[in-house]
């Protein structure tokens, strides 16, 4: 894996808080990320998987929440997250027309790894998130197959690549090349170090709207491109934000931190377009929820909510940085019908931000 | 199609309002229902499809809403219904572990029938509802294939069967055989006749809890069966309720009527078990929402909400009746591992309700 | 306090579970209820207060949730309950046009008993619930004054009266006299006895719809009254349901149990009229949430959700019984403009239910 | 009314869209705003009222929605807005501990102007929004009286002042003086000009977080003040955003535009603090909802949602500008216990943004 230059490597520092060691969602202990990339000719798509921890996630669920910023999207599995406050499968990201296949594959994977599902216990709630990569990708061709999901799960590890990779292969962000980005922040609570990590799949926004650290660089890029991009037409795109933390947050607290992600994306210029399905899924590894819990009353830990502001900031900062990382690490891509997205890195030296 | 005896045919009349001509959801003009039934050995499952109208539903969407009674379920497509207030595909019902396949099939069907999706316009939001038929069905075998969804759509018509058929083939209700049930009510508004129709997929409840017209017949059935069924353990089951109407209700009004369905199910004895995913999806054919609407400001019709009570009653009555129809029309079934569900019709003559 | 005959005293037993000692919400240890009754001439109104525990509720908050069954109502304080999952004041019930006064009084009471509010700490979130008693009461006269709220708080105790008293003085239920009702259930979890208690303020429904233990007694009462009551016109009424428990439920779990209260009210015949604001507020004394919590990570207890079904049943049973208690304990009342509500107890001997 | 210098007067132009004539919420035809200011010694508070139109708002309701950004707040009336999608009273803004009095006053005002309420028709749903002005104001003294609400309603007109006035008298924003701000945008739909207007009551944020047009001016102000303000402690503050438009948006569409207001506030640097109750209420004068509507099916107009993006932008731009207007028009204020808030206008010349 070649090390790509990330937004910090350009001297652009987002926020005041300290990042985790890798500045990735996998700074949260146990979290792993795997990709499968389908990138040839008009096929520009793939799969990205987030594993909340290294054990059997169905048997040891994690507290979770989701927040729907804009529901023009096809994410699968949110109803049960909302009701029960847990997730019990890996989280799979892919293109919009691949959600059925991904859902079917994830069910198959869960059946394979859990004999009891659908037999001696209930069923399982697969979590599939998506963006529409149809501008670059032959999305109608539905090139994501079940094996790709299995392989992406198999590939999951702590170090992972960002940019035009995995589910991000064909995504566009601010009409530049987008895709996968990540970032993290660490903070101290009662003398213990905790981490908040973010992974984004970026596919939203108009070029002219892009803002980096307050600078309206999107307008400058339009000038460089000699484009007059001022239009507010529909873009059928999306933004997926996955938040992970080891702070023992309850589902309600996870929902509250999820609601702050939008502050981070707003700082990059997004207006939450009508057609942009924007979904946040957050989970905490700070408590276990056992599928076969023997006790009827269980002890858990919970953040004293008077101290949640610092976590809000961690979410805002790392979401903003993750989005910028998705842009600057994504290579320029030519896809179906010759459609093209440039890379932010080709402009960044010319912008006055660095 | 052999005519099955329905709950009214036993002299059990639910409520005060007049039913539609067929006492089916298809009394709402344009609505059609299709089944595929997979019923051999341990395979007890299938697919049921509801078409909101006879034209291209993607190009002429209908106003819709959903209400999550209990979100321990895997229904797909609710986020976008909530955000945009429309549905743009047929509604597919199947078993829980078949939702991925059904979702993929429905996407394929929509692509086939709409050249523009994913190419010159956005993607599409498939609606898949489910219950867990794993008590009777070899649900882990995942016997529902994509063709079954296509065939069920092809089969859709105004007349359709109830009981152990289609998605209802393997469902259990009050630990009797459940499945598909339907009912309808008509009412007058400003000298025009309107219809409210319901289709249910029933898979919830404990035998001892069953109530018919206020009589605790479930306890009597336990006596007949010589069973002591008093337990409050988990059942991993569900209830899907589809409401259709030609009254021009807005999405918010459709949500309000959806919230009354639970009154109908409560009257049959359901306690909304923890494990019972109970979902209502409602749509109205009273307004069209064109995908390529040329005007920026559009005229629509809307119910004067001061008159919504009558519609609430229609929903309550027809939901209760549809559930009872699902029970009384469903034949006794022996499924996987010899698991068995009796039919209500085998008991009904012995109960004091008729 | 004269002992009134309650629904059980007529031999009408709701459900299978065991009641608490008093069969009142105050069977939950620490919970107290106080009334002020304003009952002369056309003034038929009052105040009822529920104290979650005996200590300073602002300093030791309790986990809480609310569920809006039908939001045609004016309850105050729900936004913050939803966000923070706690309540920090007594819960005040009164008539709809008295909510401003009650809110102001409760703020004043909280300021008096907490020097820090609005000075060295934040403000306070008063909880006021209401029903419209305007059929019997001169509600436009706004006879509830601030002193009444202070007095009702002062009156709070474990034993309290039901029926046409406190906030229930002028309420109507199924067009009979309604008001305050209560009930409770006990259950065992891990060898410890826990209690679920309910207090209702009933003011909803049409006479003809009243059901008692499955019997359509409302229609029979219409016959006795020689009335043809079949109309579905608007009634501007409401139902307030307060759930208390010592089971350590989290806010999300409290919301889930709140959603089952409607099953209990449905069993008494309610259709959730358009004009009926129906609100559930639930709290648990099983964990403390300290306003000045010193630790940043706190230990709490939580129900293993696999065992929540029994609590759902407790809620359903006690809500149904509480509503019936509100009816049968409420005396016939003549209010403003000679408007009259009969008491269920005057009919109950003539109905075939006992 | 002396003309105050607004943010545009400093050459700071927010966004690309055209403002309305006055760049105020009252550019939406029929909307009026009235203030009462209580400003002596430690009393720094007041009332601001927004009238949606000039006729009887109870008899001619307007479509409305609310969106809870952060529910740590005491706004009254949201449940019914959510359920029915209308507002039927003026909107009153005041301090947090004045909501009871304001609610009582608004009820009294509605009773005075509508003989039928509580007598021949139902009750009324008062809308009261609030922020905590306790840093500058003796909020425990509860100086807002009922007369002040009546007077503020009486004062309502098209031209109104911004800054430390009305409900904004004692508010703080980014630890500078905040208060009332407003802005508007116009746009064309089907050859007709429409307006989106915003009024904010600002009381949120840390000084160091303030951003103006992307510049982190808050940090610069901390330097000028020689303060190290880097803390993430609790501030018990709030932000109220009122959106008005004459575009015929349905309640669901109004909710969608409400959700974009936060993008505007994020651009000024807000992190949505835990203690900051942030509430949006939006209404449209584009359709009437008659209390005594004679028809059962009614014709209304509705925006073709494919064109909603432009309205999202109008909301984002005007919210951002309204917040900045609230800051720059608010005079420096010394309140209770010598607490002081400086005015942005005293710094603005020294910042590099102009």
PDB file of C-alpha atoms in Angstrom, chain B residues 84-207:
ATOM      1  CA  UNK B  84     -39.865  12.286   0.226  1.00  0.00           C
ATOM      2  CA  UNK B  85     -43.322  11.003   1.062  1.00  0.00           C
ATOM      3  CA  UNK B  86     -43.557   8.833  -2.019  1.00  0.00           C
ATOM      4  CA  UNK B  87     -43.112   5.274  -3.217  1.00  0.00           C
ATOM      5  CA  UNK B  88     -41.861   4.566  -6.703  1.00  0.00           C
ATOM      6  CA  UNK B  89     -41.792   0.741  -6.902  1.00  0.00           C
ATOM      7  CA  UNK B  90     -44.146  -2.136  -6.221  1.00  0.00           C
ATOM      8  CA  UNK B  91     -44.116  -3.277  -2.578  1.00  0.00           C
ATOM      9  CA  UNK B  92     -42.609  -6.746  -2.151  1.00  0.00           C
ATOM     10  CA  UNK B  93     -43.294  -8.999   0.840  1.00  0.00           C
ATOM     11  CA  UNK B  94     -41.212 -12.066   1.576  1.00  0.00           C
ATOM     12  CA  UNK B  95     -39.293 -13.855   4.340  1.00  0.00           C
ATOM     13  CA  UNK B  96     -36.645 -12.082   6.409  1.00  0.00           C
ATOM     14  CA  UNK B  97     -33.607 -13.771   4.935  1.00  0.00           C
ATOM     15  CA  UNK B  98     -34.928 -13.169   1.422  1.00  0.00           C
ATOM     16  CA  UNK B  99     -34.913  -9.378   1.599  1.00  0.00           C
ATOM     17  CA  UNK B 100     -31.537  -9.076  -0.124  1.00  0.00           C
ATOM     18  CA  UNK B 101     -32.611 -11.206  -3.067  1.00  0.00           C
ATOM     19  CA  UNK B 102     -35.975  -9.482  -3.277  1.00  0.00           C
ATOM     20  CA  UNK B 103     -34.301  -6.079  -3.165  1.00  0.00           C
ATOM     21  CA  UNK B 104     -31.903  -7.079  -5.928  1.00  0.00           C
ATOM     22  CA  UNK B 105     -34.752  -8.482  -8.019  1.00  0.00           C
ATOM     23  CA  UNK B 106     -36.878  -5.399  -7.581  1.00  0.00           C
ATOM     24  CA  UNK B 107     -33.956  -3.193  -8.632  1.00  0.00           C
ATOM     25  CA  UNK B 108     -33.508  -5.393 -11.713  1.00  0.00           C
ATOM     26  CA  UNK B 109     -37.207  -5.160 -12.511  1.00  0.00           C
ATOM     27  CA  UNK B 110     -37.130  -1.387 -12.201  1.00  0.00           C
ATOM     28  CA  UNK B 111     -34.060  -1.113 -14.428  1.00  0.00           C
ATOM     29  CA  UNK B 112     -35.706  -3.296 -17.068  1.00  0.00           C
ATOM     30  CA  UNK B 113     -38.842  -1.193 -17.090  1.00  0.00           C
ATOM     31  CA  UNK B 114     -37.072   2.180 -16.864  1.00  0.00           C
ATOM     32  CA  UNK B 115     -34.154   2.918 -19.181  1.00  0.00           C
ATOM     33  CA  UNK B 116     -33.373   6.180 -17.488  1.00  0.00           C
ATOM     34  CA  UNK B 117     -32.687   4.931 -13.949  1.00  0.00           C
ATOM     35  CA  UNK B 118     -29.002   5.120 -13.082  1.00  0.00           C
ATOM     36  CA  UNK B 119     -28.207   6.650 -16.447  1.00  0.00           C
ATOM     37  CA  UNK B 120     -29.993   9.915 -17.121  1.00  0.00           C
ATOM     38  CA  UNK B 121     -31.894  10.140 -13.863  1.00  0.00           C
ATOM     39  CA  UNK B 122     -31.179   8.992 -10.296  1.00  0.00           C
ATOM     40  CA  UNK B 123     -31.538   5.527  -8.833  1.00  0.00           C
ATOM     41  CA  UNK B 124     -34.618   3.890  -7.347  1.00  0.00           C
ATOM     42  CA  UNK B 125     -35.874   3.084  -3.874  1.00  0.00           C
ATOM     43  CA  UNK B 126     -37.065  -0.553  -3.612  1.00  0.00           C
ATOM     44  CA  UNK B 127     -39.626  -1.359  -0.893  1.00  0.00           C
ATOM     45  CA  UNK B 128     -39.254  -4.802   0.662  1.00  0.00           C
ATOM     46  CA  UNK B 129     -41.156  -5.905   3.761  1.00  0.00           C
ATOM     47  CA  UNK B 130     -40.609  -9.149   5.608  1.00  0.00           C
ATOM     48  CA  UNK B 131     -41.580 -11.515   8.371  1.00  0.00           C
ATOM     49  CA  UNK B 132     -39.621 -14.447   9.748  1.00  0.00           C
ATOM     50  CA  UNK B 133     -41.285 -17.682   8.621  1.00  0.00           C
ATOM     51  CA  UNK B 134     -38.459 -19.777  10.096  1.00  0.00           C
ATOM     52  CA  UNK B 135     -40.706 -21.812  12.381  1.00  0.00           C
ATOM     53  CA  UNK B 136     -42.294 -23.624   9.441  1.00  0.00           C
ATOM     54  CA  UNK B 137     -39.894 -22.745   6.649  1.00  0.00           C
ATOM     55  CA  UNK B 138     -36.271 -23.705   6.080  1.00  0.00           C
ATOM     56  CA  UNK B 139     -35.468 -20.016   6.110  1.00  0.00           C
ATOM     57  CA  UNK B 140     -31.708 -20.628   6.170  1.00  0.00           C
ATOM     58  CA  UNK B 141     -32.088 -22.342   2.788  1.00  0.00           C
ATOM     59  CA  UNK B 142     -33.052 -19.006   1.217  1.00  0.00           C
ATOM     60  CA  UNK B 143     -35.326 -20.529  -1.352  1.00  0.00           C
ATOM     61  CA  UNK B 144     -36.725 -17.286  -2.706  1.00  0.00           C
ATOM     62  CA  UNK B 145     -34.982 -16.473  -5.986  1.00  0.00           C
ATOM     63  CA  UNK B 146     -35.104 -13.410  -8.172  1.00  0.00           C
ATOM     64  CA  UNK B 147     -37.432 -15.057 -10.686  1.00  0.00           C
ATOM     65  CA  UNK B 148     -40.029 -15.467  -7.962  1.00  0.00           C
ATOM     66  CA  UNK B 149     -40.255 -11.726  -7.519  1.00  0.00           C
ATOM     67  CA  UNK B 150     -40.617 -11.180 -11.264  1.00  0.00           C
ATOM     68  CA  UNK B 151     -43.310 -13.861 -11.414  1.00  0.00           C
ATOM     69  CA  UNK B 152     -45.203 -12.447  -8.458  1.00  0.00           C
ATOM     70  CA  UNK B 153     -45.253  -9.042 -10.150  1.00  0.00           C
ATOM     71  CA  UNK B 154     -46.458 -10.715 -13.337  1.00  0.00           C
ATOM     72  CA  UNK B 155     -49.211 -12.491 -11.422  1.00  0.00           C
ATOM     73  CA  UNK B 156     -50.630  -9.337  -9.910  1.00  0.00           C
ATOM     74  CA  UNK B 157     -54.352  -8.918 -10.362  1.00  0.00           C
ATOM     75  CA  UNK B 158     -57.429  -7.617  -8.607  1.00  0.00           C
ATOM     76  CA  UNK B 159     -58.582 -10.971  -7.282  1.00  0.00           C
ATOM     77  CA  UNK B 160     -56.076 -12.710  -5.061  1.00  0.00           C
ATOM     78  CA  UNK B 161     -56.058 -15.444  -2.480  1.00  0.00           C
ATOM     79  CA  UNK B 162     -55.546 -15.062   1.261  1.00  0.00           C
ATOM     80  CA  UNK B 163     -54.077 -17.378   3.894  1.00  0.00           C
ATOM     81  CA  UNK B 164     -51.061 -19.682   3.529  1.00  0.00           C
ATOM     82  CA  UNK B 165     -50.055 -18.302   0.188  1.00  0.00           C
ATOM     83  CA  UNK B 166     -47.368 -16.075  -1.294  1.00  0.00           C
ATOM     84  CA  UNK B 167     -45.283 -14.440   1.409  1.00  0.00           C
ATOM     85  CA  UNK B 168     -47.778 -15.904   3.875  1.00  0.00           C
ATOM     86  CA  UNK B 169     -47.026 -19.530   3.043  1.00  0.00           C
ATOM     87  CA  UNK B 170     -44.917 -20.154   6.124  1.00  0.00           C
ATOM     88  CA  UNK B 171     -46.126 -17.489   8.518  1.00  0.00           C
ATOM     89  CA  UNK B 172     -47.589 -18.107  11.981  1.00  0.00           C
ATOM     90  CA  UNK B 173     -50.076 -15.903  13.768  1.00  0.00           C
ATOM     91  CA  UNK B 174     -51.033 -16.427  17.402  1.00  0.00           C
ATOM     92  CA  UNK B 175     -49.176 -19.742  17.022  1.00  0.00           C
ATOM     93  CA  UNK B 176     -51.816 -20.791  14.518  1.00  0.00           C
ATOM     94  CA  UNK B 177     -51.300 -20.650  10.778  1.00  0.00           C
ATOM     95  CA  UNK B 178     -51.226 -17.058   9.598  1.00  0.00           C
ATOM     96  CA  UNK B 179     -50.321 -15.407   6.322  1.00  0.00           C
ATOM     97  CA  UNK B 180     -52.034 -12.997   3.956  1.00  0.00           C
ATOM     98  CA  UNK B 181     -55.296 -11.304   4.877  1.00  0.00           C
ATOM     99  CA  UNK B 182     -57.154  -8.347   3.480  1.00  0.00           C
ATOM    100  CA  UNK B 183     -60.195  -6.187   3.989  1.00  0.00           C
ATOM    101  CA  UNK B 184     -61.593  -2.798   2.951  1.00  0.00           C
ATOM    102  CA  UNK B 185     -64.034  -0.072   3.908  1.00  0.00           C
ATOM    103  CA  UNK B 186     -65.848   2.541   1.836  1.00  0.00           C
ATOM    104  CA  UNK B 187     -66.949   6.009   2.852  1.00  0.00           C
ATOM    105  CA  UNK B 188     -68.387   9.153   1.283  1.00  0.00           C
ATOM    106  CA  UNK B 189     -66.667  12.551   1.184  1.00  0.00           C
ATOM    107  CA  UNK B 190     -68.266  15.464  -0.681  1.00  0.00           C
ATOM    108  CA  UNK B 191     -70.611  13.052  -2.515  1.00  0.00           C
ATOM    109  CA  UNK B 192     -67.795  10.880  -3.787  1.00  0.00           C
ATOM    110  CA  UNK B 193     -67.219   7.305  -2.707  1.00  0.00           C
ATOM    111  CA  UNK B 194     -63.711   6.511  -1.473  1.00  0.00           C
ATOM    112  CA  UNK B 195     -62.107   3.288  -0.334  1.00  0.00           C
ATOM    113  CA  UNK B 196     -59.595   2.309   2.332  1.00  0.00           C
ATOM    114  CA  UNK B 197     -58.005  -1.108   1.810  1.00  0.00           C
ATOM    115  CA  UNK B 198     -55.660  -3.162   3.960  1.00  0.00           C
ATOM    116  CA  UNK B 199     -53.409  -6.124   3.270  1.00  0.00           C
ATOM    117  CA  UNK B 200     -51.617  -7.789   6.166  1.00  0.00           C
ATOM    118  CA  UNK B 201     -48.885 -10.359   6.414  1.00  0.00           C
ATOM    119  CA  UNK B 202     -49.441 -11.837   9.877  1.00  0.00           C
ATOM    120  CA  UNK B 203     -46.761 -13.578  11.854  1.00  0.00           C
ATOM    121  CA  UNK B 204     -47.111 -12.356  15.422  1.00  0.00           C
ATOM    122  CA  UNK B 205     -48.575 -13.246  18.768  1.00  0.00           C
ATOM    123  CA  UNK B 206     -49.057 -16.009  21.313  1.00  0.00           C
ATOM    124  CA  UNK B 207     -51.922 -18.460  20.996  1.00  0.00           C
TER     125      UNK B 207
END
